[in-house]
Tab-separated table of C-alpha atoms in Angstrom:
chain	number	residue	atom	x	y	z
A	19	SER	CA	-34.184	12.582	-165.871
A	20	GLY	CA	-35.878	14.515	-164.547
A	21	LEU	CA	-34.606	17.805	-165.943
A	22	PRO	CA	-37.710	19.578	-167.917
A	23	TYR	CA	-35.656	19.897	-171.351
A	24	LYS	CA	-37.008	18.036	-174.664
A	25	HIS	CA	-33.719	17.090	-175.779
A	26	LYS	CA	-31.020	15.888	-173.189
A	27	VAL	CA	-27.192	15.554	-175.113
A	28	VAL	CA	-24.324	14.120	-173.015
A	29	VAL	CA	-20.409	14.318	-174.065
A	30	TYR	CA	-18.617	12.463	-172.326
A	31	GLY	CA	-15.624	13.346	-170.613
A	32	ASN	CA	-12.155	12.127	-169.426
A	33	MET	CA	-13.186	11.662	-165.940
A	34	ASP	CA	-17.004	9.842	-166.441
A	35	HIS	CA	-15.515	6.339	-166.749
A	36	VAL	CA	-18.686	5.419	-165.698
A	37	GLY	CA	-19.422	5.782	-169.428
A	38	ALA	CA	-16.300	3.963	-170.584
A	39	PRO	CA	-16.867	0.553	-171.858
A	40	ASN	CA	-14.645	-1.822	-169.568
A	41	SER	CA	-12.964	1.444	-168.300
A	42	GLN	CA	-9.774	0.617	-165.885
A	43	HIS	CA	-10.650	3.960	-162.925
A	44	VAL	CA	-7.760	4.136	-160.990
A	45	ARG	CA	-7.467	6.867	-158.338
A	46	ARG	CA	-7.464	10.034	-159.306
A	47	ARG	CA	-4.021	11.111	-158.420
A	48	ARG	CA	-4.056	14.877	-156.381
A	49	VAL	CA	-4.211	17.780	-159.051
A	50	GLY	CA	-1.081	19.187	-157.705
A	51	LYS	CA	0.967	16.467	-158.827
A	52	ALA	CA	-0.946	15.854	-161.935
A	53	ARG	CA	0.930	17.045	-165.167
A	54	ARG	CA	-0.497	17.228	-168.539
A	55	GLY	CA	1.856	14.146	-170.260
A	56	GLU	CA	2.833	13.064	-167.052
A	57	GLN	CA	3.590	9.032	-166.289
A	58	THR	CA	2.788	7.379	-163.036
A	59	GLY	CA	5.451	4.281	-163.815
A	60	ARG	CA	3.023	1.960	-163.338
A	61	ARG	CA	1.629	-0.179	-165.852
A	62	SER	CA	-1.925	-0.943	-166.245
A	63	SER	CA	-3.330	-5.045	-166.994
A	64	SER	CA	-3.615	-3.325	-170.674
A	65	GLY	CA	-0.302	-2.279	-171.134
A	66	GLY	CA	-1.043	1.275	-170.914
A	67	SER	CA	0.194	3.826	-168.291
A	68	GLU	CA	-2.814	3.956	-165.621
A	69	GLY	CA	-2.509	8.346	-164.943
A	70	SER	CA	-2.826	8.946	-168.792
A	71	ARG	CA	-3.831	6.653	-170.571
A	72	SER	CA	-4.512	5.634	-174.579
A	73	THR	CA	-7.637	3.994	-175.112
A	74	SER	CA	-8.646	3.040	-178.447
A	75	PRO	CA	-10.097	5.914	-180.707
A	76	ASN	CA	-13.076	3.092	-182.064
A	77	ARG	CA	-14.212	2.349	-178.461
A	78	PRO	CA	-17.829	3.159	-177.923
A	79	CYS	CA	-19.126	5.058	-175.419
A	80	ILE	CA	-22.162	3.827	-173.224
A	81	PRO	CA	-25.433	5.624	-173.938
A	82	LEU	CA	-27.504	6.783	-170.909
A	83	GLN	CA	-31.368	6.451	-170.921
A	84	ASN	CA	-33.648	9.933	-171.391
A	85	ALA	CA	-30.662	11.210	-173.332
A	86	THR	CA	-28.434	11.153	-176.069
A	87	VAL	CA	-24.852	10.379	-175.846
A	88	ILE	CA	-22.691	11.149	-178.409
A	89	CYS	CA	-19.568	9.743	-178.940
A	90	ASP	CA	-17.414	11.079	-181.939
A	91	GLU	CA	-19.976	11.303	-184.693
A	92	VAL	CA	-23.044	13.893	-185.943
A	93	VAL	CA	-26.339	13.094	-184.601
A	94	GLU	CA	-29.534	15.006	-185.577
A	95	VAL	CA	-31.219	16.877	-182.077
A	96	GLY	CA	-34.474	18.865	-182.015
A	97	GLY	CA	-33.656	20.223	-186.463
A	98	TYR	CA	-29.812	20.420	-185.439
A	99	LYS	CA	-26.749	18.349	-186.628
A	100	ILE	CA	-24.567	18.676	-183.467
A	101	PHE	CA	-21.048	16.289	-183.221
A	102	GLY	CA	-19.309	15.288	-180.192
A	103	SER	CA	-16.612	14.029	-178.876
A	104	PRO	CA	-14.616	12.691	-175.339
A	105	TRP	CA	-11.149	13.337	-175.970
A	106	THR	CA	-8.421	15.203	-174.863
A	107	PRO	CA	-4.704	15.249	-175.403
A	108	ALA	CA	-2.932	13.192	-173.064
A	109	PHE	CA	-3.367	14.405	-168.846
A	110	PHE	CA	-5.937	11.606	-167.021
A	111	GLY	CA	-8.442	9.246	-167.275
A	112	GLU	CA	-10.522	7.780	-170.759
A	113	TRP	CA	-10.331	9.099	-174.025
A	114	GLN	CA	-6.927	10.078	-174.030
A	115	LEU	CA	-5.235	10.583	-176.846
A	116	GLU	CA	-1.351	10.673	-176.121
A	117	THR	CA	0.818	11.829	-179.558
A	118	GLN	CA	0.124	14.824	-181.924
A	119	GLU	CA	-0.185	12.371	-183.885
A	120	ALA	CA	-3.137	10.349	-182.771
A	121	ALA	CA	-4.877	13.319	-182.360
A	122	ARG	CA	-4.349	14.568	-186.139
A	123	GLN	CA	-5.553	10.893	-187.049
A	124	HIS	CA	-8.420	10.769	-185.053
A	125	TRP	CA	-9.520	14.065	-186.005
A	126	ALA	CA	-9.009	13.732	-189.586
A	127	ARG	CA	-11.287	10.758	-189.111
A	128	VAL	CA	-13.766	11.639	-187.109
A	129	LEU	CA	-14.213	15.514	-188.494
A	130	PRO	CA	-13.392	15.515	-192.182
A	131	PRO	CA	-13.284	18.920	-193.842
A	132	ASP	CA	-16.899	17.974	-195.823
A	133	THR	CA	-18.372	17.366	-192.638
A	134	HIS	CA	-21.987	19.398	-192.582
A	135	VAL	CA	-22.634	20.183	-188.587
A	136	ASP	CA	-24.688	22.821	-186.728
A	137	ILE	CA	-23.198	22.822	-183.189
A	138	ILE	CA	-19.621	20.146	-181.952
A	139	ILE	CA	-19.393	19.085	-178.602
A	140	THR	CA	-15.969	18.401	-177.425
A	141	HIS	CA	-15.103	18.027	-173.730
A	142	GLY	CA	-10.971	19.785	-174.457
A	143	PRO	CA	-10.964	23.327	-176.357
A	144	PRO	CA	-8.082	23.618	-179.169
A	145	TYR	CA	-5.005	25.279	-178.352
A	146	GLY	CA	-5.047	28.984	-177.823
A	147	TYR	CA	-8.428	29.169	-177.150
A	148	ALA	CA	-11.040	28.685	-173.367
A	149	ASP	CA	-7.526	26.695	-172.824
A	150	SER	CA	-5.537	29.012	-170.815
A	151	SER	CA	-4.124	26.855	-167.155
A	152	ARG	CA	-2.015	27.581	-164.813
A	153	GLY	CA	0.120	30.999	-167.515
A	154	ARG	CA	-0.171	27.800	-170.174
A	155	HIS	CA	-2.181	26.836	-173.345
A	156	VAL	CA	-2.937	23.192	-173.074
A	157	GLY	CA	-5.563	22.464	-175.451
A	158	ASP	CA	-5.431	20.857	-178.592
A	159	ARG	CA	-3.651	21.868	-181.665
A	160	ALA	CA	-4.584	18.734	-183.943
A	161	LEU	CA	-8.184	19.477	-183.181
A	162	LEU	CA	-7.898	22.983	-183.771
A	163	GLU	CA	-6.281	22.251	-187.172
A	164	ALA	CA	-9.433	20.131	-187.835
A	165	MET	CA	-12.176	22.829	-187.425
A	166	GLN	CA	-10.179	25.547	-189.138
A	167	ALA	CA	-10.500	22.955	-192.142
A	168	LEU	CA	-14.060	22.677	-192.391
A	169	LYS	CA	-15.504	24.097	-195.069
A	170	ARG	CA	-18.950	24.985	-193.220
A	171	PRO	CA	-17.981	26.235	-189.646
A	172	PRO	CA	-20.549	25.493	-186.822
A	173	LEU	CA	-22.727	27.641	-185.343
A	174	LEU	CA	-21.518	27.030	-182.373
A	175	TRP	CA	-19.202	25.527	-180.603
A	176	VAL	CA	-19.236	24.043	-176.456
A	177	CYS	CA	-16.133	22.178	-174.500
A	178	GLY	CA	-14.690	21.794	-170.633
A	179	HIS	CA	-11.950	20.337	-169.375
A	180	ILE	CA	-10.450	23.922	-168.773
A	181	HIS	CA	-12.130	25.093	-165.466
A	182	GLU	CA	-10.578	27.932	-165.148
A	183	SER	CA	-11.048	29.071	-168.279
A	184	PHE	CA	-14.479	29.109	-168.766
A	185	GLY	CA	-16.433	31.506	-170.575
A	186	GLU	CA	-16.683	33.080	-173.844
A	187	PHE	CA	-14.225	32.569	-177.492
A	188	ARG	CA	-14.451	33.312	-181.120
A	189	VAL	CA	-11.979	30.919	-182.990
A	190	PRO	CA	-10.899	32.395	-186.328
A	191	HIS	CA	-11.919	30.146	-189.123
A	192	PRO	CA	-11.593	31.278	-193.394
A	193	ALA	CA	-15.342	31.198	-193.742
A	194	ALA	CA	-16.727	33.308	-190.336
A	195	PRO	CA	-15.561	36.898	-190.287
A	196	ASN	CA	-16.140	36.920	-187.004
A	197	GLY	CA	-14.753	33.414	-186.022
A	198	ILE	CA	-16.485	30.230	-184.665
A	199	LEU	CA	-18.538	31.235	-180.984
A	200	LEU	CA	-16.598	29.004	-178.431
A	201	ILE	CA	-17.967	28.544	-175.527
A	202	ASN	CA	-16.245	26.884	-172.677
A	203	ALA	CA	-19.120	26.141	-170.568
A	204	ALA	CA	-16.688	24.197	-167.556
A	205	VAL	CA	-18.119	26.189	-164.431
A	206	ASP	CA	-17.250	24.089	-161.160
A	207	TYR	CA	-14.161	25.928	-160.701
A	208	MET	CA	-15.797	29.523	-161.255
A	209	LYS	CA	-15.706	30.731	-157.700
A	210	ARG	CA	-12.420	29.546	-156.436
A	211	GLY	CA	-10.871	30.861	-159.854
A	212	GLU	CA	-7.263	29.717	-161.525
A	213	ALA	CA	-5.232	28.888	-158.032
A	214	GLY	CA	-8.326	26.834	-156.735
A	215	ALA	CA	-8.934	24.871	-160.191
A	216	ALA	CA	-7.636	22.434	-162.915
A	217	PRO	CA	-7.874	20.344	-165.880
A	218	ARG	CA	-10.516	17.418	-165.289
């Protein structure tokens, strides 16, 4: 609340347990042993794996005072139409899409081709852009497909999640000659580089 900005927009991510209603947060495994899609073996009371737990795509995000929380919808802020979503492919924590089919259904529902939006904020990056982690691409293929299917590309796309792939990228789009400007703003591990970074 003390930040000197007229507008503050928040999009949660997989580690933002405080933003998830009825969160069943468990202690995070050490980064070196946590792999995308890996199961912990122990089941939660909800029936999902606690290490890579699926959350209902209809689950809302907890609002914050003095900020606009955007969760799978388009909200106008300061004259800009902004879409935000916390969902990523299965890794760890909240808002996990555990299969490709679940991801395709989710993005088709919340980001259909006729969506009119100026700025898009997703916690995770698309596959192939801003998503390099330890020598492999770990982004969301279904998100990339949904974005490239938009009839009108956004002016700006902001993501995070893959800390070692921070920076500026251009995502091809048939209606954007120079591509969509994508900024991976996850700079938490910038000084440590790839050896000390991991998706969060």
